[in-house]
Coordinates of C-alpha atoms and ligand atoms in Angstrom, one line a residue:
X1 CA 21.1 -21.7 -5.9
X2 CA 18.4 -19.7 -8.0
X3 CA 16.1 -18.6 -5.3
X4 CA 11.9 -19.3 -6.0
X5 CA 8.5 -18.3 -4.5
X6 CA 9.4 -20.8 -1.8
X7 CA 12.8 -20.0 -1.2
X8 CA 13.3 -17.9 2.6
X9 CA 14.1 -14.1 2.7
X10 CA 15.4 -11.6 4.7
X11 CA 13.1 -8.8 5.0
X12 CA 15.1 -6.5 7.6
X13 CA 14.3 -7.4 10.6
X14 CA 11.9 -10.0 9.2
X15 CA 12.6 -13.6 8.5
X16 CA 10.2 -14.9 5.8
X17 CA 10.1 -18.7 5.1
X18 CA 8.5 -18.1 1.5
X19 CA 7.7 -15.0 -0.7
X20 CA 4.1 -14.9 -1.6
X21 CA 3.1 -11.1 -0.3
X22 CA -0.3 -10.6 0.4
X23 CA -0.4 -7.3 -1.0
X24 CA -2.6 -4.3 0.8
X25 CA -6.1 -4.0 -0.2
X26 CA -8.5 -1.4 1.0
X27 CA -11.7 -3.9 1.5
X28 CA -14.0 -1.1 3.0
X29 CA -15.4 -3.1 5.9
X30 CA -14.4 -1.7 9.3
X31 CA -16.6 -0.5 11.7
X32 CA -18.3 2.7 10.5
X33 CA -18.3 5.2 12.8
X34 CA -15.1 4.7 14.2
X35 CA -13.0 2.7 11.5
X36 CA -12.3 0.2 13.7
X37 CA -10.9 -2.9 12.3
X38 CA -13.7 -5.7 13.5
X39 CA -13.7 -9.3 14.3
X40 CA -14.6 -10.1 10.6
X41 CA -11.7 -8.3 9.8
X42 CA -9.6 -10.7 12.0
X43 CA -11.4 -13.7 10.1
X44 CA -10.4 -12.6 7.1
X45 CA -6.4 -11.6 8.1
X46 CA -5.9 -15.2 10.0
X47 CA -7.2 -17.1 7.1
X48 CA -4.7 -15.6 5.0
X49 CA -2.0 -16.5 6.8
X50 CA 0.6 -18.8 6.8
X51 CA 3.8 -19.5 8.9
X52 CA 6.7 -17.0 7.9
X53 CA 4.8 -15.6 5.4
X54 CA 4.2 -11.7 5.0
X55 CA 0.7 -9.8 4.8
X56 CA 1.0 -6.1 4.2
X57 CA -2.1 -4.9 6.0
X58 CA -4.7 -2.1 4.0
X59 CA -4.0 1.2 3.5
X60 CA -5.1 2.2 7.1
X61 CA -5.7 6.6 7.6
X62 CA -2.8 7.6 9.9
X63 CA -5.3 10.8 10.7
X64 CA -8.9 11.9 10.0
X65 CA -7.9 13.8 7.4
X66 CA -5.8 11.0 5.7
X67 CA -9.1 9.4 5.2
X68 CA -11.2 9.0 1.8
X69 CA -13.7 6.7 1.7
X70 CA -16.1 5.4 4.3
X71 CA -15.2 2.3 6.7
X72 CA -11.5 1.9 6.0
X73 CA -9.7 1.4 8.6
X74 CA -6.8 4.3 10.9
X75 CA -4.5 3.7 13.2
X76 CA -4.7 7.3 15.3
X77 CA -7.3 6.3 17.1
X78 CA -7.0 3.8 20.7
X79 CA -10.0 1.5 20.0
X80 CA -8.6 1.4 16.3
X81 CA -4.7 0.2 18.1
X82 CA -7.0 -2.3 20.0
X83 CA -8.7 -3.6 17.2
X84 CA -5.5 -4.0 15.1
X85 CA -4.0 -6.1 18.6
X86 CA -6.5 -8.5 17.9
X87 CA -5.8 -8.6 13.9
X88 CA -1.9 -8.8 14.8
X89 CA -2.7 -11.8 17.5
X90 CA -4.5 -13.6 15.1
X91 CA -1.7 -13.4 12.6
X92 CA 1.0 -14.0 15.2
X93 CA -0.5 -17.0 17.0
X94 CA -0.1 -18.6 13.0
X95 CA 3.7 -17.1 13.4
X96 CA 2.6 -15.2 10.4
X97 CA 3.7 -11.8 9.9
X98 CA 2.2 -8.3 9.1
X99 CA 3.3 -4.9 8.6
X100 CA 0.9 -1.9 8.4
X101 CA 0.3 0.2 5.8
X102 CA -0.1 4.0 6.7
X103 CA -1.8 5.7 4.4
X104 CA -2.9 9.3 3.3
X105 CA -5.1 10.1 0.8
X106 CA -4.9 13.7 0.3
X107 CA -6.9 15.2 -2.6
X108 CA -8.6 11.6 -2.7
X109 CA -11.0 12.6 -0.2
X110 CA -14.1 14.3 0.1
X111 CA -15.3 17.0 3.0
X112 CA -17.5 14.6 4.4
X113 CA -14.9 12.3 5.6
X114 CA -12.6 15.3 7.5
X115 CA -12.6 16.8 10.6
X116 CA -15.4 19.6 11.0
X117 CA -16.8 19.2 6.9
X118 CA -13.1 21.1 6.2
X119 CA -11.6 21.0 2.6
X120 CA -9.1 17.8 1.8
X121 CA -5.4 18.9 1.9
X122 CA -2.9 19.0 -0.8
X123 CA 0.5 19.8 -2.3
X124 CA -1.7 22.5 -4.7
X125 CA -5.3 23.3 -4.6
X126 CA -6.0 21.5 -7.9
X127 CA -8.4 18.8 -7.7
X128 CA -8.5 16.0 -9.0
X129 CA -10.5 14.5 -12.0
X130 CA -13.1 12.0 -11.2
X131 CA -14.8 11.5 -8.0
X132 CA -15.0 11.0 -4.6
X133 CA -16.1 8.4 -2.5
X134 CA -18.4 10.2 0.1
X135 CA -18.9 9.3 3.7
X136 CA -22.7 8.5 2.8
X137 CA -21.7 6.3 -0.3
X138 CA -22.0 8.9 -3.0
X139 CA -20.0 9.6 -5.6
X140 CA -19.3 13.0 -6.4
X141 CA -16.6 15.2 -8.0
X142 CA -13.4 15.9 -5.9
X143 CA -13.3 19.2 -4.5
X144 CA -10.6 21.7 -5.0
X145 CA -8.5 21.1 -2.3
X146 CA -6.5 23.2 0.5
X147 CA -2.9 23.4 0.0
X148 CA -0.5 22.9 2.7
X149 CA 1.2 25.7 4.2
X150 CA 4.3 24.7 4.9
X151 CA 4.2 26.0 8.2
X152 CA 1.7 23.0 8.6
X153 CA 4.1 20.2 7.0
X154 CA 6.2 19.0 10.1
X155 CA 2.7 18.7 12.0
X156 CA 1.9 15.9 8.9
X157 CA 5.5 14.3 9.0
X158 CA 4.4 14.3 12.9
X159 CA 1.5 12.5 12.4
X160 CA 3.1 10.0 10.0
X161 CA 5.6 9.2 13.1
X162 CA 2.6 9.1 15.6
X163 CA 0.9 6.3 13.5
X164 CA 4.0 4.0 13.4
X165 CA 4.1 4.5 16.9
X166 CA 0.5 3.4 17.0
X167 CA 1.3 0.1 14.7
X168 CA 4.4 -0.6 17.0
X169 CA 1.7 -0.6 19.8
X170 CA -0.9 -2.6 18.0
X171 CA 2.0 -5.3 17.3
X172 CA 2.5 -4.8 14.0
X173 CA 5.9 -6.0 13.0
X174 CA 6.4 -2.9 10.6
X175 CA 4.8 -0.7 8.5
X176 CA 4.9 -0.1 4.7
X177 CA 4.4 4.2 3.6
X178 CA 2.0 4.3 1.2
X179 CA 3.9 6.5 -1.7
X180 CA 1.5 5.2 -4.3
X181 CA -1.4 5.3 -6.8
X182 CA -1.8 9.1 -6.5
X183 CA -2.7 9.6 -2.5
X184 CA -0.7 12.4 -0.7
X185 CA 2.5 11.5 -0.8
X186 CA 2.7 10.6 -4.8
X187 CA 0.9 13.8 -5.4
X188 CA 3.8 15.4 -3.6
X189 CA 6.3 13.4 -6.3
X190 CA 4.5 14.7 -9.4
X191 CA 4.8 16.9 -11.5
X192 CA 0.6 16.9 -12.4
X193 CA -0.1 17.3 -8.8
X194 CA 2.2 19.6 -7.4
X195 CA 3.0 23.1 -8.6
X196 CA 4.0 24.7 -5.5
X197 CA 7.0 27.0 -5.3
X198 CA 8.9 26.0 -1.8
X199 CA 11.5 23.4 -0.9
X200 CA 8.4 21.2 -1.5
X201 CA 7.8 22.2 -5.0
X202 CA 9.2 22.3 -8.2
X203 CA 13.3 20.2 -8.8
X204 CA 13.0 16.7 -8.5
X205 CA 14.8 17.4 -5.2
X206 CA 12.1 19.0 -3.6
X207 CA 9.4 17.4 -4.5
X208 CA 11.2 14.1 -3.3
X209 CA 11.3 15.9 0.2
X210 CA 8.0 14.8 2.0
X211 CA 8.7 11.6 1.3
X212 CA 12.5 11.2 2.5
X213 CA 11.4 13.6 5.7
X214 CA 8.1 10.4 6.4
X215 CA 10.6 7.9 5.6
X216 CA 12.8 9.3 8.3
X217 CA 10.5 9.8 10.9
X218 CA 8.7 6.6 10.6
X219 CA 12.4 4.7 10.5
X220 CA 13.2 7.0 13.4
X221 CA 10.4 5.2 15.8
X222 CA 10.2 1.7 14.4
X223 CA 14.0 1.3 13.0
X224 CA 14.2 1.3 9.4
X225 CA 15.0 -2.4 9.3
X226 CA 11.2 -2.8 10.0
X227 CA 9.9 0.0 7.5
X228 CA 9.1 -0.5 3.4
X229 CA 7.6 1.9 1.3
X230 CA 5.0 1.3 -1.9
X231 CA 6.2 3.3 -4.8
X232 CA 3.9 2.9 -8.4
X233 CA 6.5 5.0 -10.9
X234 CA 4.5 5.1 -14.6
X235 CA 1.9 4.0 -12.7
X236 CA -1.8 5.6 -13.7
X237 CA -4.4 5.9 -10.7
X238 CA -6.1 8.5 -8.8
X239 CA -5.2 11.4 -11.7
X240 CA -1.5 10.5 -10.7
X241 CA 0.9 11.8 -13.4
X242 CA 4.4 12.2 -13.4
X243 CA 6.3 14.5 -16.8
X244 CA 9.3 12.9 -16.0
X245 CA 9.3 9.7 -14.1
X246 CA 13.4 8.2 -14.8
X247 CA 14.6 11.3 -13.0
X248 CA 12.2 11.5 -10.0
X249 CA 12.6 8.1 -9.3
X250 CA 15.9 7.5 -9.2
X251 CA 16.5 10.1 -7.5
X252 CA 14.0 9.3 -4.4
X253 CA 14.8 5.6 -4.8
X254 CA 19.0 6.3 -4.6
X255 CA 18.2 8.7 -1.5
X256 CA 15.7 6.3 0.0
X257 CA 18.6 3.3 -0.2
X258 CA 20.6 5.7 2.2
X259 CA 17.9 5.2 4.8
X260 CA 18.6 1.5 4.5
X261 CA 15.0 0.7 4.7
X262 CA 13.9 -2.7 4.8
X263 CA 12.2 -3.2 1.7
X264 CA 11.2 -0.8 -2.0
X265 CA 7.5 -2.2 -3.3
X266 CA 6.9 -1.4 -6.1
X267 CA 3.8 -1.6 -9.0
X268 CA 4.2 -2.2 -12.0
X269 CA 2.4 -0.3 -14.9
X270 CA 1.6 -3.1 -16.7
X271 CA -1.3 -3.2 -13.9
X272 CA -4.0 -1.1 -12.8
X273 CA -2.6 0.6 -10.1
X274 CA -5.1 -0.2 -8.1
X275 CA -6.3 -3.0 -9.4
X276 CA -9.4 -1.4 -10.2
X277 CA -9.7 -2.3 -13.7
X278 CA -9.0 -5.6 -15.8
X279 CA -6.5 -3.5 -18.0
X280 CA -2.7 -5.4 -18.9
X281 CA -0.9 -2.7 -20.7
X282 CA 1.8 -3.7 -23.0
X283 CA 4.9 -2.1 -23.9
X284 CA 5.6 -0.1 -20.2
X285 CA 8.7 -0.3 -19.0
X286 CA 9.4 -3.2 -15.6
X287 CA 10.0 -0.6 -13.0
X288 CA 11.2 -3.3 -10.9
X289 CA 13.7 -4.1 -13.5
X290 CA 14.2 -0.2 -13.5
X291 CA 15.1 0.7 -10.4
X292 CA 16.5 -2.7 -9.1
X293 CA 20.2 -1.2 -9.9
X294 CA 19.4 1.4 -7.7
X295 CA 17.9 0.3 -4.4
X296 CA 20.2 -2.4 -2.7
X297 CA 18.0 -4.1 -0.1
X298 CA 15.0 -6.4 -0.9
X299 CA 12.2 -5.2 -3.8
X300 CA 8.7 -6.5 -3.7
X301 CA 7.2 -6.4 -6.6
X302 CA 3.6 -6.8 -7.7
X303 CA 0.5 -5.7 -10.3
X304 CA -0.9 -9.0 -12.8
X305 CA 1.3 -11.5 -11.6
X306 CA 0.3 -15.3 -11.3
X307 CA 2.6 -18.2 -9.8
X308 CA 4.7 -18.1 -13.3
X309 CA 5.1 -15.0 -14.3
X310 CA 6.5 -14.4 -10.4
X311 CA 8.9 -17.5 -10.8
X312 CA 10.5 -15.9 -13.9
X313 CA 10.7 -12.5 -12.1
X314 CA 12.2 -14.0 -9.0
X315 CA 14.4 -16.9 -11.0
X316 CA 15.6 -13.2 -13.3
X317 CA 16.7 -11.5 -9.9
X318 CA 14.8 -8.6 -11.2
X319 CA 12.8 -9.0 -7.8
X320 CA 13.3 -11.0 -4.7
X321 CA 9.3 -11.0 -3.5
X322 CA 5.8 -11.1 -5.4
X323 CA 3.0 -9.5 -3.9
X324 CA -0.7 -10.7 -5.0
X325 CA -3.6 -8.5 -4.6
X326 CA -6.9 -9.6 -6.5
X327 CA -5.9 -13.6 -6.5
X328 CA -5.5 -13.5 -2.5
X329 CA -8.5 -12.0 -2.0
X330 CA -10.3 -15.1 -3.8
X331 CA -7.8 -17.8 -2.4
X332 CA -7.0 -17.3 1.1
X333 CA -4.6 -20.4 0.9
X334 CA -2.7 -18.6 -2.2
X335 CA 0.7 -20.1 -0.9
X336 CA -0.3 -23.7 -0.8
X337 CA -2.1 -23.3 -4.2
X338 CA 0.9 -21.6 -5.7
X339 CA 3.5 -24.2 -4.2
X340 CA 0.8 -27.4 -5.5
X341 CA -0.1 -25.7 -8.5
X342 CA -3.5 -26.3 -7.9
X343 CA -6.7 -24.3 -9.6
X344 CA -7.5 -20.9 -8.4
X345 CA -10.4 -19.2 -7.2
X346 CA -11.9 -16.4 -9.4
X347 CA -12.4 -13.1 -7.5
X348 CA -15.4 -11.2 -7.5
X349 CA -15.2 -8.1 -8.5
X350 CA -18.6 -6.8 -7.1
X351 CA -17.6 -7.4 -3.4
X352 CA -14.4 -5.8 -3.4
X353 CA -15.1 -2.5 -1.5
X354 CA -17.6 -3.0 1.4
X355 CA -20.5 -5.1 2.5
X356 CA -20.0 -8.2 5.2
X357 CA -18.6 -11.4 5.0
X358 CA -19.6 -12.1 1.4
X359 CA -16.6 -12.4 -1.0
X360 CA -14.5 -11.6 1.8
X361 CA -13.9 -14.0 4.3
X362 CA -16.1 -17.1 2.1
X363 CA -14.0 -17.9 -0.6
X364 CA -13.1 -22.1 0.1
X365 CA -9.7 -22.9 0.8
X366 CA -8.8 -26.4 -0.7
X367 CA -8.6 -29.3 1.7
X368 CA -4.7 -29.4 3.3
Ligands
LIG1 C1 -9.9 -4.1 -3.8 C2 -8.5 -3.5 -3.9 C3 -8.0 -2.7 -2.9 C4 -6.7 -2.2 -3.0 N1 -6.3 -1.4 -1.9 C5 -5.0 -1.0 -1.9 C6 -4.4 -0.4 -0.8 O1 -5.1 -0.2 0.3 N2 -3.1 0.1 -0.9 C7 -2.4 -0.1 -2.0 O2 -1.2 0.3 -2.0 N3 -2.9 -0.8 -3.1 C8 -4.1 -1.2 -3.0 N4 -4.6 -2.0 -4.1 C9 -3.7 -2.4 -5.2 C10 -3.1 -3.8 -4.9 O3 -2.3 -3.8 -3.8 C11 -2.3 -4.3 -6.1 O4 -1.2 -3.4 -6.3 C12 -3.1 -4.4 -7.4 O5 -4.3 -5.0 -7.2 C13 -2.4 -5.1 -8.5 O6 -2.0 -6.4 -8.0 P1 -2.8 -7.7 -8.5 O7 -2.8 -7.8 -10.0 O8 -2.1 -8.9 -7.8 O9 -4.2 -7.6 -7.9 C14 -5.9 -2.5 -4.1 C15 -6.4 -3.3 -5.1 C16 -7.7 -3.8 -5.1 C17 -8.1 -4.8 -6.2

């Protein structure tokens, strides 16, 4: 039978009863100091949950460094494990489930965010174009960053491992590696951001390295049947850019399918990477219909997609999951709209990134 948004899935170790992703969104509002995930936070996670259905948690810093804006959330930290417990309990008494995703920023960061005012870290010290976010607000240029030594690379991979440990503890039921939208590891993969001249530089190979070594480590301590990994090939954010992206990514995306990991997201270009602006590019290739010949296990796919545009991709077999970002931040009953076909909530863009509860945990759901 030709599966649908409502049809159950495999996920690994994970047994969904629909496929309506909530997809990860940085929303700015844990506690500051600390970047502690909050009780509003909790609100907001258990109202978007539904039985057997799958929310991939933010981006959460898996160090102090990893971090790039002020108030998102990490997972290094024990009052930041104890504050996911009670996000993950929330979820879990609605038999929902939620993986985490760790994330790096890299060059996306600012000095004022890291530990002891330091300089962000790197593939190459080239910065980035645009600006940072500052710890104060305050939007400034990016800084030329540090480049890793490589002396100091299995210390990172380390850390990586340490904050999937720290999700296992919290109760996560997996975690998702952020290789996306041009944080760390995606500056690693391309070609724009990384010019260095070691086994992490330079052949497709090489520069594939960090990511296969993460995707090891974190498999190694949560069992790869509980591990996905966010990819955005073609995609544009952050000064991401790629010469070559057919190449690179089939070559991670083949290696990665030896690691038998549990699920390949992936954003399309037709999307803002990040959702950040209303752009819907024509004419870029689907790299979920791409890459799906290539990566055997289950593909999430997401960027601009609304209930019949993710029939058609799941009806096509070009995907098996749809992941929303911007429409579940305005309908925290997405599912139940999506199976009734009923009206949706319009998002507001202005209360995306920080504040309280306001456009975050008061949009209406319909009456059930
Ligand atoms: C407010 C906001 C925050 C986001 N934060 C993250 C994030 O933490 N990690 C990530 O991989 N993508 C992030 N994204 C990208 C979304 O997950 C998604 O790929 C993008 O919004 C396109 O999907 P959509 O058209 O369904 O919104 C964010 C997008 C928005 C709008």
């Amino acid at each position: 039978m030709t599966p649908t948004l409502f049809s159950p899935l495999d996920i690994g170790a994970l047994h969904l009863s629909h496929r309506v992703v909530m997809a990860p969104l940085t929303r700015m509002r844990a506690s500051s100091p600390g970047n502690v995930p909050t009780t509003l936070n909790v609100e907001y996670y258990r109202q978007r949950t539904t039985a057997g259905g799958l929310i991939i948690a933010e981006g959460s810093q898996i160090s102090q460094k990893g971090q790039g804006m002020p108030a998102t959330p990490g997972i290094y930290s024990a009052a930041q494990i104890e504050g996911w417990r009670a996000v993950t309990d929330a979820v879990h008494e609605k038999s929902g489930l939620i993986v985490l995703q760790l994330w790096h920023v890299g060059r996306i960061s600012h000095s004022s965010h890291q530990p002891n005012g330091g300089l962000p870290v790197a593939p190459s010290a080239i910065a980035a174009a645009g600006n940072a976010f500052t710890a104060n607000s305050e939007r400034v240029p990016f800084e030329q960053p540090q480049a890793l030594e490589a002396t100091e690379i299995p210390a990172l991979i380390e850390s990586y491992a340490q904050a999937a440990r720290n999700a296992k503890a919290a109760g996560f039921d997996g975690v998702e590696i952020h290789g996306a939208n041009g944080y760390l590891l995606e500056q690693f993969l391309q070609s724009r951001s990384n010019h260095r001249d070691d086994n992490y530089g330079g052949s497709v190979e090489n520069r594939s390295r960090l990511v296969l070594e993460v995707a090891a480590a974190v498999s190694a301590e949560f069992g790869a049947d509980h591990v996905g990994i966010r990819l955005s090939p073609y995609g544009v954010a952050n000064d991401s850019g790629e010469d070559d992206p057919l190449p690179l990514y089939t070559y991670l995306i083949s290696e990665l399918a030896k690691l038998d990991l549990a699920y390949l997201h992936l954003i399309e270009p037709r999307a803002s990477g990040a959702g950040q602006a209303e752009v819907d590019h024509k004419n870029v290739p689907s790299a979920s219909e791409l890459f799906r010949p290539v990566w055997p296990n289950v593909l999430i796919a997401a960027g601009n997609y609304r209930g019949d545009s993710a029939e058609t991709l799941i009806a096509k077999g070009h995907a098996d999951a749809v992941a929303f970002g911007r429409l579940f931040i305005a309908n925290p009953d997405l599912p139940e709209r999506l199976r009734r076909n009923l009206d949706l909530n319009a998002y507001d863009r202005g209360t995306f990134y920080g504040g309280g509860q306001e456009g975050y945990t008061d949009y209406p759901a319909v009456a059930s």
